[in-house]
Amino acid sequence: MIRSRILSRAMLLPVFSLLFCLLVVGGPSAKASVAEPLDHMKKAVDEIMVILQDEKLAQPESREQRRALVTRIIEKNFDFHEMSMRTLARHWKGRTVEEQDRFVELFSKLLENTYITKIDTYAGEEVVFKKQAIKGDKAIVYSHLIRKNVETPIDYRLKSSSDKWMVYDVVIEGVSLVRNYRTQFESILQKEKFPVLLERIEEKIKQNDAALLEQ
Amino acid sequence: MSSMVFAGVTSFDDDAALDGEVAAVAISDPLEPINRAFFQFNDKLYFWVVKPVAQGYSYFLAEDVRICVRDFFHNLLAPVRIVNSLLQGKVKSSGIETARFLINSTVGIAGLADPARREFGLAIQDEDLGQTLGVYGVGEGIYLCWPFFGPSNVRDTVGLVGDAFLSPMTYITSSDFGAGVGAKAGSSVNDVSLTIGDYETFKASAIDPYIALRDAYFQYRRKEIRDDSGVKESLYLSRVENGAVQESGGAEVEALQGQEASADSFFVQIGTTVDIEVAMNMQEQLRMLHRVSLVKVYDRGAYKYYGVRVPAGKIFETAKKEEQKLCALGFVESRVVQ
């Protein structure tokens, strides 16, 4: 009796997984299978934590490898295109596709290389996920970063595209990253032409790269 | 009048920004050249003086000790937080801060440890006079970047001076100037020693660090002021034009809510197709009549709309009355958003 129940459950499993696959493939209904945004963020941050806590990877000679591993997770979970659009705001529309692509490329490079320097100084920080709010294709995941007994609230804003949640803004202590860059770019573009902005970002990346090499 | 419920707790980001609205109230910074000079001064002060001192200091003192020092100075400022919580009518917050002060000053050995948080789960209630003034509807005034003190604005500077009366450090300074300034500098160096690298990362990430800091300060203070009262109410008004109701879509309301509506103020949004001057006059009238302030002007070709904020500290019923007054001015269709 017991045995047959286990057996039938075991048989159900492939059926379920098949169903699951169908759902994923099956267009609009795919939403049903998208992970909860909080779980999604938690998984991504856990993956990064595993890398950061790996003592082998923390050695100076594996620094490059560690950076590359973390960058890969970031690229999988951050929607740099959406972020770029939102930071350029009203200046996005007037740009050519080439200019837009170049901007996305530079802006994501800038974010990655500043985030990466933070990773090198990782010292036992913890992340606690609190709650989530979902509305339509948008979500906010609320978390706290705990460092030296100080809790810093960090909210991730996510958007679901086709099959997964992607981060398009990070709000630290009430300060939105996208808004902060938007204000900077707006002020620069009031005085300068678009290529000048691109140059300034490029220059910043070069400076940061040089500083990274010095370490 | 119909009631609309917005799912979720907050503020889903600013999609409207993509369509190119004009922010009518940006950060006012007429003293930018001077502020930039002081920003540079603080920057050099950090790299040439504070950072090396903090690094030397942290070489001699273990991190645990430095965390104790930080908590000690923080505990000294409990009166500031208690009084300001009370001034904002946050009885619970002032109770928490009082309990924290009592526990940490005794069990926590003069505030060197923070058992109130660790053992009793009582979190710090960050309140100051600048925030209190903000809650009562006092505007930020122009942006100021002070040498030594860093980013601020007129309101928060007034707040800082007011709070100084509640700080024991002020009384040390008045009896022994050197000791007071020394204690203040010591506490700053101690704080910096715990966060070395943060300013560097901030500078590395910013294309224009001056603007980045100014905006971060603005956003951060806005968040602190609208914090934790748990009330999320706003008004949404539209106007009837040529027999048809002119109103803006949910996404726009949402975007406005995200940026401007807050726990302690009500948001009134007015849709209109009249030209900008007429609308501005209307705003002025509203401002005089109801002490509301203009938040934003959105321009979408033929259709413009305006967001105004009802002063903070008013309850929902009051906001509804405000709304009725607005209806008398010609805003026929209205909604209450909660």
Coordinates of C-alpha atoms in Angstrom, one line a residue, chain A:
Chain A
M1 CA 0.0 0.0 0.0
I2 CA 2.7 2.5 1.1
R3 CA 4.9 1.3 -1.6
S4 CA 2.4 1.9 -4.3
R5 CA 1.8 5.4 -3.1
I6 CA 5.5 6.1 -3.3
L7 CA 5.6 4.5 -6.7
S8 CA 2.7 6.6 -8.0
R9 CA 4.3 9.7 -6.7
A10 CA 7.5 8.8 -8.4
M11 CA 5.6 8.3 -11.6
L12 CA 3.9 11.6 -11.3
L13 CA 7.2 13.4 -11.2
P14 CA 8.1 13.1 -14.9
V15 CA 4.5 14.0 -15.7
F16 CA 4.9 17.2 -13.7
S17 CA 8.3 18.1 -15.1
L18 CA 6.9 17.6 -18.6
L19 CA 4.0 19.9 -17.7
F20 CA 6.5 22.3 -16.4
C21 CA 8.4 22.3 -19.6
L22 CA 5.2 22.9 -21.6
L23 CA 4.4 25.9 -19.4
V24 CA 7.8 27.4 -20.0
V25 CA 7.6 26.9 -23.7
G26 CA 3.9 27.8 -23.9
G27 CA 4.2 31.6 -24.4
P28 CA 2.1 33.9 -22.1
S29 CA 1.3 31.2 -19.6
A30 CA 5.0 30.9 -19.0
K31 CA 4.6 33.6 -16.3
A32 CA 3.1 31.0 -14.0
S33 CA 6.5 29.2 -13.8
V34 CA 8.6 32.3 -13.1
A35 CA 10.2 32.1 -9.7
E36 CA 9.1 34.5 -7.1
P37 CA 11.2 37.7 -7.3
L38 CA 12.4 37.3 -3.7
D39 CA 13.5 33.7 -4.3
H40 CA 15.2 34.8 -7.5
M41 CA 17.2 37.5 -5.9
K42 CA 18.1 35.3 -3.0
K43 CA 19.4 32.7 -5.3
A44 CA 21.5 35.2 -7.2
V45 CA 22.9 36.7 -4.0
D46 CA 23.6 33.3 -2.5
E47 CA 25.6 32.3 -5.6
I48 CA 27.7 35.4 -5.2
M49 CA 28.1 34.7 -1.5
V50 CA 29.4 31.2 -2.2
I51 CA 32.0 32.7 -4.5
L52 CA 33.0 35.4 -2.0
Q53 CA 33.3 33.0 0.9
D54 CA 35.4 30.5 -1.1
E55 CA 38.8 30.8 0.5
K56 CA 40.7 29.5 -2.5
L57 CA 39.2 32.2 -4.7
A58 CA 40.0 34.9 -2.1
Q59 CA 43.8 34.4 -2.8
P60 CA 45.4 37.3 -4.6
E61 CA 46.3 35.0 -7.6
S62 CA 42.7 34.0 -8.2
R63 CA 41.3 37.5 -8.0
E64 CA 40.8 37.7 -11.7
Q65 CA 38.9 34.5 -11.7
R66 CA 36.7 35.6 -8.8
R67 CA 35.9 38.9 -10.5
A68 CA 35.0 37.0 -13.7
L69 CA 32.7 34.6 -11.8
V70 CA 30.8 37.4 -10.0
T71 CA 30.5 39.5 -13.2
R72 CA 28.9 36.5 -14.9
I73 CA 26.2 36.3 -12.2
I74 CA 25.6 40.1 -12.4
E75 CA 25.2 40.0 -16.1
K76 CA 22.7 37.2 -15.8
N77 CA 20.5 39.2 -13.4
F78 CA 20.9 42.8 -14.3
D79 CA 19.1 44.3 -17.2
F80 CA 21.7 46.9 -18.3
H81 CA 19.6 47.9 -21.4
E82 CA 16.6 48.8 -19.2
M83 CA 18.9 50.6 -16.8
S84 CA 20.5 52.6 -19.5
M85 CA 17.2 53.6 -21.0
R86 CA 16.0 54.8 -17.6
T87 CA 19.2 56.7 -16.7
L88 CA 19.3 58.6 -20.0
A89 CA 15.5 59.1 -19.8
R90 CA 14.4 61.8 -22.2
H91 CA 17.8 61.7 -23.9
W92 CA 17.5 58.1 -24.9
K93 CA 14.9 58.6 -27.7
G94 CA 16.9 61.0 -29.8
R95 CA 20.0 58.7 -30.0
T96 CA 20.9 56.5 -32.9
V97 CA 20.9 52.7 -32.3
E98 CA 24.7 52.8 -32.4
E99 CA 24.9 55.5 -29.8
Q100 CA 22.4 53.6 -27.6
D101 CA 24.4 50.4 -27.9
R102 CA 27.6 52.2 -27.1
F103 CA 26.0 53.8 -24.1
V104 CA 24.7 50.5 -22.8
E105 CA 28.1 48.9 -23.2
L106 CA 29.9 51.7 -21.4
F107 CA 27.4 52.2 -18.7
S108 CA 27.3 48.5 -17.8
K109 CA 31.1 48.4 -17.9
L110 CA 31.2 51.3 -15.4
L111 CA 28.7 49.6 -13.0
E112 CA 30.5 46.3 -13.2
N113 CA 33.9 47.7 -12.5
T114 CA 32.7 49.7 -9.5
Y115 CA 30.8 46.8 -8.2
I116 CA 33.9 44.6 -8.7
T117 CA 36.1 46.8 -6.6
K118 CA 33.6 46.4 -3.7
I119 CA 33.9 42.7 -4.1
D120 CA 37.6 42.7 -3.5
T121 CA 37.0 44.3 -0.1
Y122 CA 34.4 41.8 1.0
A123 CA 34.6 41.3 4.7
G124 CA 31.9 39.0 6.0
E125 CA 28.9 41.2 5.0
E126 CA 25.6 39.4 5.2
V127 CA 22.4 39.9 3.2
V128 CA 18.9 39.3 4.7
F129 CA 15.9 39.3 2.4
K130 CA 12.8 40.8 4.0
K131 CA 9.8 40.9 1.7
Q132 CA 8.6 41.5 -1.9
A133 CA 6.0 43.5 -3.6
I134 CA 4.7 42.6 -7.0
K135 CA 2.6 44.5 -9.4
G136 CA 2.1 43.3 -13.0
D137 CA 5.5 42.8 -14.5
K138 CA 7.3 44.8 -11.8
A139 CA 8.5 43.8 -8.4
I140 CA 10.5 45.2 -5.5
V141 CA 12.6 42.9 -3.3
Y142 CA 13.5 44.4 0.1
S143 CA 16.7 43.4 1.7
H144 CA 19.2 44.4 4.3
L145 CA 23.0 44.4 4.1
I146 CA 24.6 43.9 7.5
R147 CA 28.0 45.2 7.9
K148 CA 29.9 45.9 11.2
N149 CA 26.6 45.8 13.1
V150 CA 25.0 48.4 10.8
E151 CA 22.0 47.4 8.7
T152 CA 21.6 49.1 5.3
P153 CA 18.3 48.7 3.5
I154 CA 18.7 47.7 -0.2
D155 CA 15.7 47.4 -2.4
Y156 CA 16.0 45.8 -5.8
R157 CA 13.6 46.8 -8.5
L158 CA 12.9 44.1 -11.0
K159 CA 11.0 43.6 -14.2
S160 CA 10.0 40.3 -15.6
S161 CA 10.9 39.8 -19.2
S162 CA 9.8 36.6 -20.9
D163 CA 11.0 34.0 -18.4
K164 CA 12.8 35.7 -15.6
W165 CA 13.1 38.7 -13.3
M166 CA 15.8 41.1 -14.1
V167 CA 17.1 44.0 -11.9
Y168 CA 16.7 47.4 -13.4
D169 CA 17.4 49.6 -10.3
V170 CA 19.0 49.3 -6.9
V171 CA 17.8 51.6 -4.1
I172 CA 20.3 51.9 -1.3
E173 CA 19.1 53.8 1.8
G174 CA 16.4 55.4 -0.3
V175 CA 18.9 56.4 -3.0
S176 CA 18.0 55.1 -6.4
L177 CA 21.0 54.3 -8.5
V178 CA 19.1 55.0 -11.7
R179 CA 17.9 58.3 -10.5
N180 CA 21.3 59.3 -9.2
Y181 CA 22.9 58.6 -12.6
R182 CA 20.0 60.3 -14.4
T183 CA 20.6 63.5 -12.5
Q184 CA 24.3 63.4 -13.3
F185 CA 23.7 62.7 -17.0
E186 CA 21.0 65.3 -17.3
S187 CA 23.3 67.9 -15.8
I188 CA 26.1 67.0 -18.1
L189 CA 23.9 66.9 -21.2
Q190 CA 22.5 70.3 -20.4
K191 CA 26.0 71.7 -21.2
E192 CA 27.6 69.1 -23.4
K193 CA 26.9 67.0 -26.5
F194 CA 26.2 63.3 -26.2
P195 CA 29.6 62.1 -27.4
V196 CA 31.2 64.1 -24.6
L197 CA 29.2 62.1 -22.1
L198 CA 30.4 58.9 -23.7
E199 CA 34.0 60.1 -23.5
R200 CA 33.6 61.0 -19.8
I201 CA 32.2 57.6 -19.0
E202 CA 35.1 56.0 -20.9
E203 CA 37.6 58.1 -19.1
K204 CA 36.1 57.0 -15.8
I205 CA 36.3 53.4 -16.7
K206 CA 40.0 53.8 -17.6
Q207 CA 40.7 55.5 -14.3
N208 CA 39.0 52.7 -12.4
D209 CA 40.8 50.0 -14.4
A210 CA 44.1 51.6 -13.6
A211 CA 43.2 51.7 -9.9
L212 CA 42.2 48.1 -10.0
L213 CA 45.5 47.1 -11.5
E214 CA 47.4 49.0 -8.8
Q215 CA 45.8 46.9 -6.0

